[in-house]
Short mmCIF file of C-alpha atoms in Angstrom, two decimals:
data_model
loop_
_atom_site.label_atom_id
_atom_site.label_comp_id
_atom_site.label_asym_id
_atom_site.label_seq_id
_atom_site.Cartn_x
_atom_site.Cartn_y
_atom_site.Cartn_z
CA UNK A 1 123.38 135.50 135.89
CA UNK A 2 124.30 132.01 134.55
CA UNK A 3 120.37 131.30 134.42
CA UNK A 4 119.79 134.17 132.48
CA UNK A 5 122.35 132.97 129.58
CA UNK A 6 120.88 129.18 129.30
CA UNK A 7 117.64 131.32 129.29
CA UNK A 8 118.54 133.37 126.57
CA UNK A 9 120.31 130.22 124.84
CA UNK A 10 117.44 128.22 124.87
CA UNK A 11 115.24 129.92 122.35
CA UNK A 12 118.72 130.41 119.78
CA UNK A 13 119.26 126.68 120.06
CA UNK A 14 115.38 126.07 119.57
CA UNK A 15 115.94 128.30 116.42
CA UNK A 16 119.16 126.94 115.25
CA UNK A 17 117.82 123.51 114.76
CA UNK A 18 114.40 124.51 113.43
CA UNK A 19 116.75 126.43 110.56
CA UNK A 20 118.76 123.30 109.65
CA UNK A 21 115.67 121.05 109.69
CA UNK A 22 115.53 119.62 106.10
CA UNK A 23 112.07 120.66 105.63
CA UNK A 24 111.90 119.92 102.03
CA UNK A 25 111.28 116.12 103.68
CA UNK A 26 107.24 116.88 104.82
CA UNK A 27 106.32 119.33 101.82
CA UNK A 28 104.84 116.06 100.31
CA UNK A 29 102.59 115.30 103.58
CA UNK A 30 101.63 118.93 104.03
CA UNK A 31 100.76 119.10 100.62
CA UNK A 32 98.59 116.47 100.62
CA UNK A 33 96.78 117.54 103.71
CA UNK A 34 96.56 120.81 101.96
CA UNK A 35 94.92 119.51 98.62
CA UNK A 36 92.76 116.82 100.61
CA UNK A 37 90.91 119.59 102.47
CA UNK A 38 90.92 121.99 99.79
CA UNK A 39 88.84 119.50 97.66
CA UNK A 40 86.94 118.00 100.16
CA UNK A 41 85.42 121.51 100.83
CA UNK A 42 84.93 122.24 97.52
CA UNK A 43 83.26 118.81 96.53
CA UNK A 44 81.40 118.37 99.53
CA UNK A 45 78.36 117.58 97.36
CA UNK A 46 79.88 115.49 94.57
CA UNK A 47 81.06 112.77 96.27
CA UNK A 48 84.56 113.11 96.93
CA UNK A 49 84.72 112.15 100.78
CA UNK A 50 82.45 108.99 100.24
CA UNK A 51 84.31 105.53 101.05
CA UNK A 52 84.06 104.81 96.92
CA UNK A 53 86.03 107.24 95.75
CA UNK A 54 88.83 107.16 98.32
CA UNK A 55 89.21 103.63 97.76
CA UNK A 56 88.81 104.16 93.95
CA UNK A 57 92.16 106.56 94.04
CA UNK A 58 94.04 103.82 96.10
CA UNK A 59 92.92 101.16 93.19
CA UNK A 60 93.80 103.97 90.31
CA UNK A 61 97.20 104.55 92.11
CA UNK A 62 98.24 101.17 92.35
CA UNK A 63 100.65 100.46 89.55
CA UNK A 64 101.68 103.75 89.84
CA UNK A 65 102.79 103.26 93.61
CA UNK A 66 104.14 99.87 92.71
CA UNK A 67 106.50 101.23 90.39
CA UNK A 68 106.85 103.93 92.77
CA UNK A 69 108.36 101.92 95.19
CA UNK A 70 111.27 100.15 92.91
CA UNK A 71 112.23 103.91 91.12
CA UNK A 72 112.82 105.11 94.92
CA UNK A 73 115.43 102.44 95.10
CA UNK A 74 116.87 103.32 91.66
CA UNK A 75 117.16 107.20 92.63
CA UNK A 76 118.47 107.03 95.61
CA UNK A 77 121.49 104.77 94.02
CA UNK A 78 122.07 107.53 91.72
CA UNK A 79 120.64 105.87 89.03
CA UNK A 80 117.53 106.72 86.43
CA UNK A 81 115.31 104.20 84.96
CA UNK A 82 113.63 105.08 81.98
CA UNK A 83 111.76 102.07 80.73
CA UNK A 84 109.79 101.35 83.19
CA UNK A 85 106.50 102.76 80.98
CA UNK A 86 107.72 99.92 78.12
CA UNK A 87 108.32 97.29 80.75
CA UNK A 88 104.68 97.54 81.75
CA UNK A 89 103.09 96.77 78.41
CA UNK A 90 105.72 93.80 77.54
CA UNK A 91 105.16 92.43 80.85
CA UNK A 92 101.40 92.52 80.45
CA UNK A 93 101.72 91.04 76.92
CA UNK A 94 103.58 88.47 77.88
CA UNK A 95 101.60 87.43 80.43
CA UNK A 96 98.31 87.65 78.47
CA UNK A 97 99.37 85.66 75.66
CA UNK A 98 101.19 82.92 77.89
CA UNK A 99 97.59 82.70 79.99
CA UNK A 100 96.04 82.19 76.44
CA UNK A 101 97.53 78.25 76.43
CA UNK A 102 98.31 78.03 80.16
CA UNK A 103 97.53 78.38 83.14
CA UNK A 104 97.32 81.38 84.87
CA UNK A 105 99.93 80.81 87.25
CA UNK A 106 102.48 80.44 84.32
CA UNK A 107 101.91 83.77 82.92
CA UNK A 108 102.00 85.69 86.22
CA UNK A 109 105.75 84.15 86.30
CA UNK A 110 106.24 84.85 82.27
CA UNK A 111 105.13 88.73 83.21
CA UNK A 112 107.50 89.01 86.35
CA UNK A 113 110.38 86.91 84.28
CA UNK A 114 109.86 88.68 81.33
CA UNK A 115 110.72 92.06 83.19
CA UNK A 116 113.60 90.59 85.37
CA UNK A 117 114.94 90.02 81.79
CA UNK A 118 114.99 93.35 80.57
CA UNK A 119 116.33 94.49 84.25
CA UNK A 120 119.21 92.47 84.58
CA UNK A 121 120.09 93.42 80.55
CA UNK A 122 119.97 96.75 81.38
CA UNK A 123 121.49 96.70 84.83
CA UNK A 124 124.56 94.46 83.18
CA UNK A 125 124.95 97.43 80.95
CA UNK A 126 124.84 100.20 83.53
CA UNK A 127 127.00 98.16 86.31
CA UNK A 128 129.74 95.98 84.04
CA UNK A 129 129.69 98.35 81.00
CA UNK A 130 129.72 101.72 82.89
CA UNK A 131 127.25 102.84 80.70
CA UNK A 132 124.77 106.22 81.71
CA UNK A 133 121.51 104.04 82.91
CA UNK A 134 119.64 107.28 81.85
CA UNK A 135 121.37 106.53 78.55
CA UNK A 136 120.90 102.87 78.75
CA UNK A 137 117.11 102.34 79.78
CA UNK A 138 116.10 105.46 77.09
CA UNK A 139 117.40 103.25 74.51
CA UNK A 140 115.76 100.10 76.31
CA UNK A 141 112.37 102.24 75.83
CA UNK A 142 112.20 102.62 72.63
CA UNK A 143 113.41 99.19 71.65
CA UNK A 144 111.37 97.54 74.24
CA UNK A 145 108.03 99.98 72.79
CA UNK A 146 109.13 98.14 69.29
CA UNK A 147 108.71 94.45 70.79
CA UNK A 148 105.90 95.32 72.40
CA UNK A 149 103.65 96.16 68.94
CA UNK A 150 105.46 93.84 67.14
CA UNK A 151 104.45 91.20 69.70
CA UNK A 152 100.89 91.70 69.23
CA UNK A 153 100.51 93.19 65.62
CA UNK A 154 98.67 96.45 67.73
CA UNK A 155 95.80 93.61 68.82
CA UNK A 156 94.63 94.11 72.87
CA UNK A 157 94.98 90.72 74.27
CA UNK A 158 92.13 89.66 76.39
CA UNK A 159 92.75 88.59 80.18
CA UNK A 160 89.63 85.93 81.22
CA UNK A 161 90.98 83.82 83.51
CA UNK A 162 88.72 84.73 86.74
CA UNK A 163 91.14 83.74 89.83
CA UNK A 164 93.70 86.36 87.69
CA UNK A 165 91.61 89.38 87.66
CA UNK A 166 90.50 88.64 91.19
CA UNK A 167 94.03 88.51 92.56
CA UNK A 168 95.39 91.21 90.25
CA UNK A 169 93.06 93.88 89.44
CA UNK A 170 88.69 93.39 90.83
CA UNK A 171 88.78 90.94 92.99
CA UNK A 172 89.32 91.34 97.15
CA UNK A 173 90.22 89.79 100.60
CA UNK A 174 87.82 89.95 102.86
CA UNK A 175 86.56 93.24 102.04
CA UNK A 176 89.63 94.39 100.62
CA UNK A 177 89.97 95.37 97.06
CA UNK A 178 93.25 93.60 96.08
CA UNK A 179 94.90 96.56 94.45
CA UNK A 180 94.92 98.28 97.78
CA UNK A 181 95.95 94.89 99.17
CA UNK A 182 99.23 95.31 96.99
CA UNK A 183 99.38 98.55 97.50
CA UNK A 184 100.26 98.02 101.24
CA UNK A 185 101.83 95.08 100.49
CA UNK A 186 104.76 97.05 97.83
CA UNK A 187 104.87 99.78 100.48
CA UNK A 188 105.50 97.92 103.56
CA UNK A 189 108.06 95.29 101.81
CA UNK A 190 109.78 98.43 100.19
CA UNK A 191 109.88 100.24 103.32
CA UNK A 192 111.53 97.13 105.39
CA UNK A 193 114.23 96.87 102.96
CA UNK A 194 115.13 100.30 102.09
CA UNK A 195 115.30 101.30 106.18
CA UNK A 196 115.82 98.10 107.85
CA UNK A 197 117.80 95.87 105.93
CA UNK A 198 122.15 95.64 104.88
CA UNK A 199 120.68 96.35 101.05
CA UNK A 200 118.81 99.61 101.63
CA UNK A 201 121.61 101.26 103.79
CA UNK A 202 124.56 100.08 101.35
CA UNK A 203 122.01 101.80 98.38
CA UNK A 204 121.62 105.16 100.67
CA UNK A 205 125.66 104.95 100.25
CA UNK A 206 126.31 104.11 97.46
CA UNK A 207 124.05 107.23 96.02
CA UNK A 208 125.77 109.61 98.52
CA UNK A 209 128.92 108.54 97.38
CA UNK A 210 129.69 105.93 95.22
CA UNK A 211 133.53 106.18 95.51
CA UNK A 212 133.48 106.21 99.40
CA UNK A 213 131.17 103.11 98.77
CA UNK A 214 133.23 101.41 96.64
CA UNK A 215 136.35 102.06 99.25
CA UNK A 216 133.93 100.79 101.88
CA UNK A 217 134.19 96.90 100.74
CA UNK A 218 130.59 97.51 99.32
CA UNK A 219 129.79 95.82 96.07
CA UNK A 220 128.65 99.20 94.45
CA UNK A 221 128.54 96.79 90.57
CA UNK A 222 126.22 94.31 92.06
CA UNK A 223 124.07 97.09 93.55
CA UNK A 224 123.45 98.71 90.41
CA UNK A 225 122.33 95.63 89.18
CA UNK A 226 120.07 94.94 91.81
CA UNK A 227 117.96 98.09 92.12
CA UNK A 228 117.45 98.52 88.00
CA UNK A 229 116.19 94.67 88.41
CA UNK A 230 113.94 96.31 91.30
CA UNK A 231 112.60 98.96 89.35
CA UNK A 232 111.58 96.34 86.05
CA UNK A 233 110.13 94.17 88.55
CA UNK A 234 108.07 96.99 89.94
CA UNK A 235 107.54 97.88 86.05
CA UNK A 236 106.55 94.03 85.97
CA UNK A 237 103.93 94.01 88.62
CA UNK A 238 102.65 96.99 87.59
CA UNK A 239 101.76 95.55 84.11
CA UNK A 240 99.90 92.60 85.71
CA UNK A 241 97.95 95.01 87.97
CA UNK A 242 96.92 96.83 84.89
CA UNK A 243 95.97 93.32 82.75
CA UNK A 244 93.78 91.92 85.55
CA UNK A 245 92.08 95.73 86.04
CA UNK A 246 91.29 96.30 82.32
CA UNK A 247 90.90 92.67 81.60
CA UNK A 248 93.36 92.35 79.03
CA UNK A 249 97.10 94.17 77.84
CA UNK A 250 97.87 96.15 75.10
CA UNK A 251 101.09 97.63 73.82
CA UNK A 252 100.34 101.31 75.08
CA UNK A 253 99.89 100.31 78.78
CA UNK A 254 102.10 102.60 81.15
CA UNK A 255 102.83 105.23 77.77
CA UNK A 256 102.14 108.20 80.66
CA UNK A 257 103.20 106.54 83.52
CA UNK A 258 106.77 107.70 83.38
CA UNK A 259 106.70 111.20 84.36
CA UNK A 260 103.52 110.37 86.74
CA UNK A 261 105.78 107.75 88.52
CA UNK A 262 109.03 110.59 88.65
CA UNK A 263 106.75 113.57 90.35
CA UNK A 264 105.24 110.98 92.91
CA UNK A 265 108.75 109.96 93.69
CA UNK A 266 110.28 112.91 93.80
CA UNK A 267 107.62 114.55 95.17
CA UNK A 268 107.77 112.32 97.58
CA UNK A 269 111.13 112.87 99.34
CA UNK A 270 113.85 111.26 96.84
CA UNK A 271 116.32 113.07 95.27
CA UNK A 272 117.29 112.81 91.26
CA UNK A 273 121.29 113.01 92.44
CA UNK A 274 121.21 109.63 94.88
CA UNK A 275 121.85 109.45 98.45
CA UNK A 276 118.17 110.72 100.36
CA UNK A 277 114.54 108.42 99.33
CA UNK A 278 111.93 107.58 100.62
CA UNK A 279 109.44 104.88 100.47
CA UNK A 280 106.57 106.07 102.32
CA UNK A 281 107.16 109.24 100.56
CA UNK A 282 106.73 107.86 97.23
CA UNK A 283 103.79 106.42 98.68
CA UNK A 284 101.84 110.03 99.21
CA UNK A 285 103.32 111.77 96.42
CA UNK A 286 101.60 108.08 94.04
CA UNK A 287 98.29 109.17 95.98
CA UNK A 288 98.86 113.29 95.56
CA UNK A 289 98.86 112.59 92.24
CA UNK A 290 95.88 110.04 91.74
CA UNK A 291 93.94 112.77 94.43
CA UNK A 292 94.98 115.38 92.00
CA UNK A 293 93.48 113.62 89.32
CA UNK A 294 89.99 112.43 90.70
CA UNK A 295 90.04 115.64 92.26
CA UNK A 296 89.95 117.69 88.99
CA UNK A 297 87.37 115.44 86.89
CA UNK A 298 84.82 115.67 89.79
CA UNK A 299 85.28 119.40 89.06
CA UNK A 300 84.95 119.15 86.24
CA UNK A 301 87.89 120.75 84.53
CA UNK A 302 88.56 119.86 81.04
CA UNK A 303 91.38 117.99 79.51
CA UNK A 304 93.59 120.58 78.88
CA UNK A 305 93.03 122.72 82.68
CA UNK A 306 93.49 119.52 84.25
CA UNK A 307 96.86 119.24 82.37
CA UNK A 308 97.43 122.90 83.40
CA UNK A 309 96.58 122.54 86.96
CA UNK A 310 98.63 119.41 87.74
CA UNK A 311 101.88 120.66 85.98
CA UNK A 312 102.06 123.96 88.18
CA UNK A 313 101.42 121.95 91.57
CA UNK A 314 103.24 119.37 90.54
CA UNK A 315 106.34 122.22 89.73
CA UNK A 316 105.60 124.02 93.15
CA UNK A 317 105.79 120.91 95.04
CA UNK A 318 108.74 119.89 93.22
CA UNK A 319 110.88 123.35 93.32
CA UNK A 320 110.03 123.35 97.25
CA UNK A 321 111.58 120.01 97.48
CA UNK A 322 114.81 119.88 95.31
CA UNK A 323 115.91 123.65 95.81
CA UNK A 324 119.10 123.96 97.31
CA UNK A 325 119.61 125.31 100.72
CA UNK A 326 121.66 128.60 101.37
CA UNK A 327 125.09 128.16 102.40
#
């Protein structure tokens, strides 16, 4: 008799956890599965499966996934960064102009300074003024979109120095292009910290609750500060990618990236109210999206059906993610 109950348990337990298993966390990976095959059987003559074009999504993706990989830290601290698109281009100005009468070195550490500038001004705001950082970084965007044509007069600025493109945009490492290079490189450092290290778990708290946080001796101010200064750094890098691939920086570098960088993230396993993110997650949802893309030219889907197609996926994957579970 007693058999027959843990019998009949068995399968209600089995089915009890499968119904409070957060799904919502491998729509990103199923979806990309699902849209891999999809076009790889529908461009099996137009070379989307060749070793080329794979790796040429990885390169496209890059600055996307870099930045990527400092807004899941942002997010999941319950905070919004909205300058990242601006940070790019003043970051990539800044480092063209200073390689113009330096060395290259110099303006690699003008870029990165330049956008550890803007995130500790707007982290100071956010963490010591209690100001909205969704507030605080849309203002940041538009002044920072001034500087940046002001800067230049609305001139590109040529990028020439050879060891510069090499390391940040054509160049590779023994056979490795070197935007996938730091591509794996953001990834895995973002990944250690986020899941591995005192910084990541006290973020994961601090966007779960940033009162309990705060009661828990954790320095919820300082933490604030540190992942907007994460996300403009990301911005940063991003902008030097983008110089050293296009040879040069001009003010409208990263203008589209903002929402692009939000779906992957999102997308991707990180919730807009704090507390749940995901590295690796950003990770796919940065390649969905560059996929998504390469996958529609090769079609050869105009402008505006490309625009059409990506929105709804990008809405379905989204509404399967963030909708709230049934009580």
């Amino acid at each position: 008799m007693t058999s027959d109950v843990t019998q009949q348990k068995g399968p209600r337990v089995m089915l009890g956890r499968l119904a409070r298993l957060d799904t919502s966390r491998y729509i990103v990976y199923v979806g990309f599965l699902a849209i891999f095959a999809f076009f790889a059987l529908a461009l099996q003559g137009d070379g989307f499966l060749t070793r080329s074009n794979l790796v040429n999504i990885v390169q496209e993706t890059a600055p996307i996934t870099v930045m990527a990989v400092g807004m899941v830290f942002a997010l999941t601290a319950g905070e919004i960064d909205l300058s990242i698109g601006s940070v790019v281009a003043i970051s990539a100005l800044v480092a063209a102009v200073t390689m113009q009468n330096h060395v290259w070195e110099l303006g690699v550490v003008a870029g990165l300074a330049a956008g550890a500038a803007i995130g500790l001004m707007n982290g100071a705001l956010v963490a010591y003024l209690r100001l909205p950082s969704f507030l605080v970084t849309l203002a940041s965007m538009g002044l920072l979109a001034g500087v940046g044509r002001w800067l230049t007069n609305l001139r590109s600025i040529p990028v020439t120095d050879p060891t510069f493109t090499g390391m940040f945009g054509a160049g590779s490492l023994f056979g490795v292009p070197s935007l996938v290079i730091w591509t794996i490189a953001a990834t895995i450092t973002g990944h250690f910290v986020f899941r591995e290290s005192k910084f990541g778990a006290h973020v994961l708290a601090t966007g779960d609750n940033h009162r309990a946080a705060r009661a828990a001796g954790i320095g919820v101010d300082r933490l604030r500060l540190g992942v907007l200064v994460i996300s403009a750094m990301g911005a940063a890098l991003a902008g030097l990618l983008y110089a050293g691939r296009l040879y040069g920086a001009r003010y409208t570098l990263g203008d589209s990236d903002l929402l692009t960088v939000i779906a992957a993230v999102i997308v991707g396993g990180t919730r807009l109210n704090g507390g749940t993110g995901s590295v690796v997650g950003a990770l796919i949802g940065s390649l969905l999206m560059g996929m998504l893309n390469n996958g529609l030219i090769l079609m050869g889907l105009t402008v505006a059906e490309q625009m059409m197609v990506r929105g709804l996926i990008i809405l379905v994957a989204v509404a399967t993610t963030l909708r709230e579970k049934r009580s």
